[in-house]
Short mmCIF file of C-alpha atoms in Angstrom, two decimals:
data_model
loop_
_atom_site.label_atom_id
_atom_site.label_comp_id
_atom_site.label_asym_id
_atom_site.label_seq_id
_atom_site.Cartn_x
_atom_site.Cartn_y
_atom_site.Cartn_z
CA ILE H 782 -27.61 1.40 16.28
CA ASP H 783 -28.55 2.59 12.74
CA THR H 784 -31.37 5.66 14.72
CA GLY H 785 -32.33 7.01 11.05
CA MET H 786 -29.31 7.92 8.97
CA ASN H 787 -30.36 4.83 7.38
CA ARG H 788 -26.54 3.71 6.46
CA GLN H 789 -24.80 0.81 7.88
CA GLY H 790 -25.31 -0.73 12.08
CA LEU H 791 -27.93 -2.93 13.57
CA THR H 792 -31.97 -1.40 13.42
CA LEU H 793 -33.98 -0.88 16.23
CA GLU H 794 -36.02 -3.34 15.87
CA GLN H 795 -32.37 -5.97 15.06
CA ALA H 796 -30.84 -4.41 18.20
CA ALA H 797 -34.42 -5.23 20.92
CA ALA H 798 -33.76 -8.77 19.18
CA LEU H 799 -29.74 -8.46 20.37
CA ALA H 800 -31.12 -7.24 23.62
CA GLN H 801 -33.67 -10.19 24.07
CA ALA H 802 -31.35 -12.69 23.06
CA PRO H 803 -29.29 -14.56 26.22
CA ASP H 804 -27.95 -17.49 24.52
CA ARG H 805 -27.00 -14.39 21.35
CA LEU H 806 -24.99 -12.84 24.34
CA ARG H 807 -23.51 -14.52 26.31
CA GLY H 808 -20.49 -14.23 23.42
CA LEU H 809 -20.24 -10.79 22.96
CA ASP H 810 -18.52 -8.25 25.12
CA ILE H 811 -20.87 -4.93 24.66
CA GLY H 812 -18.96 -2.11 25.80
CA LEU H 813 -20.15 0.73 23.11
CA VAL H 814 -23.26 1.63 21.01
CA LEU H 815 -22.43 3.99 18.86
CA SER H 816 -24.56 5.61 16.72
CA HIS H 817 -24.22 8.21 14.26
CA LEU H 818 -26.66 11.71 13.61
CA GLY H 819 -27.20 13.05 10.03
CA SER H 820 -28.22 16.97 10.37
CA ALA H 821 -26.57 18.22 13.15
CA THR H 822 -25.61 20.81 11.34
CA GLN H 823 -28.35 22.20 11.25
CA PRO H 824 -29.24 22.12 14.57
CA GLY H 825 -32.29 23.32 14.74
CA HIS H 826 -33.14 19.98 11.89
CA PRO H 827 -36.19 17.52 13.76
CA ARG H 828 -33.88 14.49 13.15
CA ASN H 829 -32.22 15.40 15.77
CA ALA H 830 -34.88 14.73 18.23
CA GLU H 831 -35.90 11.97 16.34
CA GLN H 832 -32.65 9.96 16.16
CA LEU H 833 -31.76 10.93 20.01
CA ALA H 834 -34.74 10.00 21.04
CA ALA H 835 -34.66 6.39 19.57
CA PHE H 836 -31.18 6.87 20.56
CA ARG H 837 -31.92 7.04 24.11
CA ARG H 838 -34.56 3.98 23.79
CA VAL H 839 -31.79 1.83 22.09
CA ARG H 840 -29.29 2.64 24.82
CA ASP H 841 -31.61 1.77 28.06
CA LEU H 842 -31.39 -1.53 26.92
CA PHE H 843 -28.08 -2.33 26.96
CA PRO H 844 -27.69 -0.24 30.65
CA GLU H 845 -23.58 -1.78 30.61
CA ALA H 846 -22.13 0.21 27.98
CA ARG H 847 -21.16 3.57 27.62
CA ALA H 848 -22.75 5.67 24.83
CA SER H 849 -21.83 7.93 21.66
CA LEU H 850 -23.60 10.33 19.59
CA SER H 851 -21.82 12.44 18.42
CA SER H 852 -19.22 13.78 16.62
CA SER H 853 -18.25 17.08 15.65
CA ALA H 854 -21.34 18.73 15.08
CA GLY H 855 -24.05 17.34 17.32
CA ALA H 856 -21.41 17.80 19.98
CA PHE H 857 -22.52 21.02 19.32
CA LEU H 858 -25.48 20.63 20.11
CA GLY H 859 -25.95 20.34 23.74
CA ALA H 860 -25.34 18.12 27.06
CA ASP H 861 -28.30 15.34 25.35
CA TYR H 862 -26.49 14.30 22.64
CA ARG H 863 -22.60 14.14 24.42
CA PHE H 864 -23.86 10.37 26.52
CA ASP H 865 -20.06 9.18 27.31
CA MET H 866 -18.38 9.90 24.99
CA VAL H 867 -18.76 12.07 21.40
CA ARG H 868 -15.84 11.69 18.31
CA PRO H 869 -14.83 15.12 17.54
CA GLY H 870 -13.09 15.58 14.50
CA ILE H 871 -13.42 17.67 11.75
CA SER H 872 -13.69 20.08 14.90
CA LEU H 873 -10.25 20.04 15.33
CA PHE H 874 -9.03 20.88 12.26
CA GLY H 875 -10.47 24.16 12.71
CA GLY H 876 -13.66 23.01 10.78
CA GLY H 877 -17.46 24.77 11.97
CA PRO H 878 -19.86 23.08 12.97
CA GLU H 879 -22.75 24.76 10.75
CA GLU H 880 -20.23 24.28 8.15
CA ARG H 881 -18.89 27.58 7.96
CA PRO H 882 -16.14 29.32 10.25
CA ASP H 883 -16.55 29.16 13.86
CA PRO H 884 -14.93 31.80 16.17
CA ARG H 885 -14.67 28.89 19.15
CA LEU H 886 -12.43 27.45 17.09
CA ARG H 887 -9.29 27.70 15.56
CA ALA H 888 -7.32 26.81 12.15
CA VAL H 889 -5.30 23.88 12.47
CA ALA H 890 -4.69 22.79 9.10
CA THR H 891 -2.08 25.15 6.96
CA LEU H 892 -1.46 24.40 3.46
CA GLU H 893 1.15 27.21 1.59
CA ALA H 894 3.02 26.78 -1.02
CA PRO H 895 5.45 29.19 -2.30
CA ILE H 896 5.27 31.69 -5.29
CA LEU H 897 7.26 30.64 -8.50
CA ASP H 898 6.17 33.48 -10.39
CA ILE H 899 4.61 36.55 -10.86
CA ARG H 900 3.61 38.01 -14.23
CA ARG H 901 1.26 41.19 -15.52
CA LEU H 902 -2.49 40.39 -17.09
CA ALA H 903 -3.93 43.39 -19.55
CA PRO H 904 -8.05 43.75 -19.00
CA GLY H 905 -10.08 40.69 -21.57
CA ASP H 906 -7.00 38.18 -20.87
CA PRO H 907 -7.00 34.27 -20.47
CA VAL H 908 -5.72 32.74 -17.71
CA GLY H 909 -4.69 28.59 -18.28
CA TYR H 910 -7.12 25.97 -20.06
CA GLY H 911 -9.66 27.94 -21.92
CA VAL H 912 -10.92 30.82 -22.69
CA SER H 913 -13.83 30.36 -19.81
CA ILE H 914 -11.57 33.21 -17.59
CA ARG H 915 -10.24 36.39 -17.89
CA ALA H 916 -8.36 39.19 -16.32
CA GLU H 917 -11.47 41.59 -15.06
CA HIS H 918 -8.66 44.77 -15.70
CA ALA H 919 -5.37 45.15 -15.52
CA THR H 920 -3.62 43.32 -12.74
CA ARG H 921 -0.73 41.93 -11.29
CA VAL H 922 -1.40 37.39 -10.86
CA ALA H 923 1.84 34.84 -9.27
CA VAL H 924 1.99 31.26 -10.15
CA VAL H 925 1.96 29.42 -6.91
CA GLY H 926 3.44 25.86 -7.01
CA ALA H 927 0.31 23.72 -5.67
CA GLY H 928 -2.58 22.62 -7.45
CA TYR H 929 -5.40 20.03 -7.62
CA ALA H 930 -2.07 17.12 -7.64
CA ASP H 931 -1.96 18.42 -4.29
CA GLY H 932 -5.32 18.56 -2.72
CA VAL H 933 -5.67 22.04 -3.82
CA ILE H 934 -10.05 21.55 -4.96
CA ARG H 935 -10.00 22.64 -8.94
CA ALA H 936 -13.72 23.57 -7.95
CA ALA H 937 -12.91 26.39 -5.57
CA ARG H 938 -11.37 29.02 -9.56
CA ARG H 939 -13.52 31.82 -9.32
CA SER H 940 -14.45 32.48 -5.61
CA GLY H 941 -11.68 30.82 -3.98
CA LYS H 942 -9.13 32.99 -1.79
CA ALA H 943 -5.87 32.57 -1.03
CA TRP H 944 -3.26 34.64 1.26
CA ALA H 945 -0.92 36.39 1.25
CA ALA H 946 1.03 40.52 1.78
CA GLY H 947 -1.41 40.87 5.00
CA ALA H 948 -4.84 40.80 2.41
CA HIS H 949 -7.37 37.43 1.01
CA ARG H 950 -6.22 37.30 -3.41
CA ARG H 951 -8.99 35.92 -5.22
CA ILE H 952 -7.60 32.38 -7.16
CA TYR H 953 -8.46 32.40 -10.49
CA ILE H 954 -7.84 28.44 -11.65
CA VAL H 955 -6.66 25.61 -10.42
CA ASP H 956 -4.61 23.22 -12.68
CA MET H 957 -2.33 19.89 -12.08
CA ASP H 958 0.59 21.23 -10.41
CA LEU H 959 0.00 25.45 -9.89
CA THR H 960 -3.11 28.05 -8.54
CA VAL H 961 -2.55 31.26 -10.15
CA VAL H 962 -3.88 33.99 -7.69
CA GLU H 963 -4.50 37.85 -7.66
CA ILE H 964 -1.87 39.53 -6.20
CA GLY H 965 -3.20 43.53 -7.71
CA ASP H 966 0.25 46.00 -6.02
CA ALA H 967 0.54 43.54 -2.95
CA ASP H 968 5.09 43.70 -2.66
CA LEU H 969 4.59 39.95 -3.81
CA HIS H 970 7.55 37.70 -4.91
CA PRO H 971 8.79 34.87 -6.20
CA GLY H 972 9.51 31.80 -3.58
CA ASP H 973 7.35 33.96 -1.02
CA MET H 974 4.52 32.32 0.85
CA VAL H 975 0.78 31.76 0.06
CA GLU H 976 -1.95 30.49 2.13
CA LEU H 977 -4.00 28.42 0.51
CA LEU H 978 -5.70 26.79 3.87
CA GLY H 979 -4.78 28.04 6.94
CA PRO H 980 -5.35 30.71 10.02
CA HIS H 981 -6.42 33.15 7.47
CA ALA H 982 -7.78 30.85 4.35
CA LEU H 983 -10.28 28.97 6.47
CA LEU H 984 -11.39 25.54 6.16
CA ASP H 985 -14.96 25.98 5.36
CA ASP H 986 -14.63 28.89 3.53
CA LEU H 987 -12.17 27.37 0.79
CA ALA H 988 -14.96 24.13 1.18
CA ALA H 989 -17.62 26.62 0.39
CA ALA H 990 -16.27 28.05 -2.59
CA ALA H 991 -16.10 24.27 -3.56
CA GLY H 992 -19.29 23.66 -3.24
CA SER H 993 -17.71 20.56 -1.45
CA ILE H 994 -18.12 20.28 2.27
CA ALA H 995 -13.93 21.19 4.81
CA HIS H 996 -14.06 17.15 5.60
CA GLU H 997 -13.55 16.80 1.53
CA CYS H 998 -11.07 19.53 1.71
CA LEU H 999 -9.31 17.80 4.28
CA VAL H 1000 -9.19 14.47 2.31
CA ARG H 1001 -7.44 15.82 -0.71
CA LEU H 1002 -4.82 16.68 0.72
CA SER H 1003 -2.59 13.73 -1.47
CA PRO H 1004 1.12 12.34 0.15
CA ARG H 1005 2.47 14.83 -2.14
CA ALA H 1006 1.48 18.42 -0.09
CA GLU H 1007 4.55 18.23 2.76
CA ARG H 1008 3.61 17.17 6.07
CA LEU H 1009 4.91 19.57 9.23
CA TYR H 1010 3.66 18.25 12.65
CA VAL H 1011 3.89 20.61 14.96
CA GLU H 1012 3.32 20.82 18.77
CA ARG H 1013 2.25 23.63 20.09
CA ALA H 1014 0.64 24.88 23.76
CA LEU H 1015 -2.28 27.61 23.11
CA ALA H 1016 -3.96 29.33 25.35
CA PRO H 1017 -8.13 28.53 25.54
CA ILE H 1018 -10.40 30.29 23.87
#
């Protein structure tokens, strides 16, 4: 049911017309009434309450069906929004319900890549294509073996952070197959792994650096990135 996103689903009027047409309902097994919130990442937005009220009206039209309104963000708005079923997505991977890190959640997806080379830069040295990105001071950088062909969002350059040797490291550039990360005097060597996404390089932080959302950071991960699925028992928070 479209309760206000104007994207998919029956309108409220169409749902009411269907509920009042026994001849049409006779051939349907309606087990679930479903809608989606458009502003759940902003808990105080009035649109949430408006959609909730609209959804309640529609649910009453199909009392035998289960009801589901909320995905990850909506589930955090409170019990009124959860109904019979919620559809957690991004928060299963650690993405915050308000598009920022949330201490109640743990990172699940981790993207790591090895250091291929370490180079020294002098002040003003350009990094990568063009000359718009330059070293601001003498430093060392690590050339990491993953780039936007693997799913690292190119727009995260300059302000994005990777994690290596126990600290956040600035991402200088993201090319097709390589990412260059400033490491200063850190004790790092070719072959050492750099966390580009994970428990330290948080999903929502990467998304913010790229001007995007956590969902895009995950769905961009390409088949070229090797998948390793680990089953782990986690203590409750």
